[in-house]
XYZ file of C-alpha atoms in Angstrom:
133
model
C -5.694 46.633 129.376
C -3.534 44.113 127.628
C -4.846 41.741 125.014
C -4.857 38.833 127.499
C -7.244 40.810 129.714
C -9.887 41.077 126.979
C -12.434 38.450 125.898
C -11.116 38.076 122.351
C -12.992 34.845 121.551
C -16.332 36.386 122.459
C -15.427 39.561 120.550
C -14.530 37.574 117.426
C -17.750 35.566 117.585
C -19.774 38.769 118.060
C -18.060 40.463 115.159
C -18.625 37.580 112.756
C -22.234 37.203 113.944
C -22.948 40.912 113.454
C -21.429 40.937 109.969
C -23.433 37.851 108.946
C -26.680 39.292 110.322
C -26.155 42.584 108.458
C -25.252 40.751 105.227
C -28.343 38.568 105.529
C -30.570 41.604 106.123
C -29.080 43.372 103.099
C -29.695 40.260 100.986
C -33.332 40.151 102.117
C -33.729 43.864 101.346
C -32.185 43.525 97.895
C -34.307 40.485 97.115
C -37.469 42.250 98.305
C -36.722 45.308 96.194
C -35.503 43.818 92.929
C -36.657 40.200 93.024
C -40.033 40.108 94.838
C -41.141 36.961 92.999
C -38.579 34.967 95.033
C -40.701 35.254 98.170
C -43.966 33.340 98.515
C -47.184 35.337 98.374
C -48.236 36.556 101.793
C -51.630 35.385 103.027
C -54.284 38.035 102.473
C -52.415 39.872 99.727
C -53.050 39.800 96.001
C -49.363 39.909 95.129
C -45.985 40.197 96.793
C -45.702 43.576 98.436
C -42.154 44.731 99.106
C -43.106 46.745 102.209
C -43.315 43.841 104.700
C -40.021 42.426 103.461
C -38.365 45.845 103.599
C -39.548 46.129 107.210
C -38.092 42.716 107.964
C -34.808 43.784 106.356
C -34.790 46.942 108.500
C -35.261 44.823 111.643
C -32.309 42.686 110.563
C -30.120 45.728 109.940
C -30.953 47.149 113.374
C -30.270 43.813 115.097
C -27.003 43.367 113.198
C -25.875 46.909 113.987
C -26.599 46.391 117.683
C -24.695 43.097 117.703
C -21.731 44.886 116.098
C -22.083 47.682 118.670
C -22.026 45.078 121.459
C -18.875 43.545 119.947
C -17.064 46.865 119.789
C -18.129 47.838 123.287
C -17.082 44.443 124.674
C -13.655 44.941 123.158
C -13.269 48.503 124.439
C -14.977 48.074 127.835
C -14.715 44.428 128.931
C -15.523 45.427 132.515
C -19.209 45.607 131.501
C -19.145 42.142 129.926
C -22.554 41.166 131.320
C -24.236 44.164 129.710
C -22.647 43.613 126.304
C -23.218 39.852 126.461
C -26.871 40.424 127.300
C -27.291 42.960 124.498
C -25.816 40.608 121.934
C -27.940 37.671 123.072
C -31.107 39.787 123.138
C -30.536 41.172 119.625
C -29.325 37.897 118.133
C -32.670 36.271 118.876
C -34.919 38.575 116.774
C -32.399 38.403 113.929
C -33.896 34.985 113.195
C -36.831 36.863 111.592
C -34.540 37.900 108.743
C -32.656 34.633 108.576
C -30.383 35.089 111.566
C -27.279 35.849 109.538
C -27.827 32.706 107.488
C -28.573 31.024 110.864
C -24.836 30.885 111.560
C -24.842 34.503 112.764
C -27.611 33.742 115.235
C -25.754 30.709 116.603
C -22.431 32.562 116.855
C -24.143 35.481 118.613
C -25.638 33.184 121.243
C -22.366 31.285 121.757
C -20.398 34.534 121.953
C -22.888 35.950 124.457
C -22.506 32.946 126.707
C -18.707 33.134 126.399
C -18.776 36.817 127.356
C -20.986 36.153 130.368
C -18.692 33.352 131.574
C -15.409 35.129 130.787
C -13.132 35.985 133.681
C -9.967 38.030 133.280
C -6.727 36.213 133.910
C -4.978 37.162 137.097
C -1.389 38.078 136.516
C 1.148 37.010 139.066
C 2.650 39.913 140.890
C 5.963 40.020 142.658
C 5.747 39.942 146.410
C 6.623 43.232 147.996
C 10.126 43.306 149.363
C 10.919 45.248 152.452
C 14.300 46.616 153.281
C 15.284 47.297 156.831
């Protein structure tokens, strides 16, 4: 497939969204590990436990990795655009738990998913067949 036959705008949005979601999840994990006083005290706990925030960071890393996977697969196999668009939309939504890639990643993932679902490959003009008699 040539570059014009691939959904490059959706791929770029996916890629940026996935990177932002992973970066946000890493920031939450680092903050939970080394700076737990940044987060407010959870209801029902005596102090800030790092375990719930580490779990939230793990969810963000998984969502970000799956968004990046969807981006790579969309670029390599654009025929299955509905599958990859659906995967990215589905895993962009729970990324909001960790901050959604500073919210921008969440928004770009949703926009990229919609672009992938609506994308249609360009039809290239072909020469009419000539017959010789």
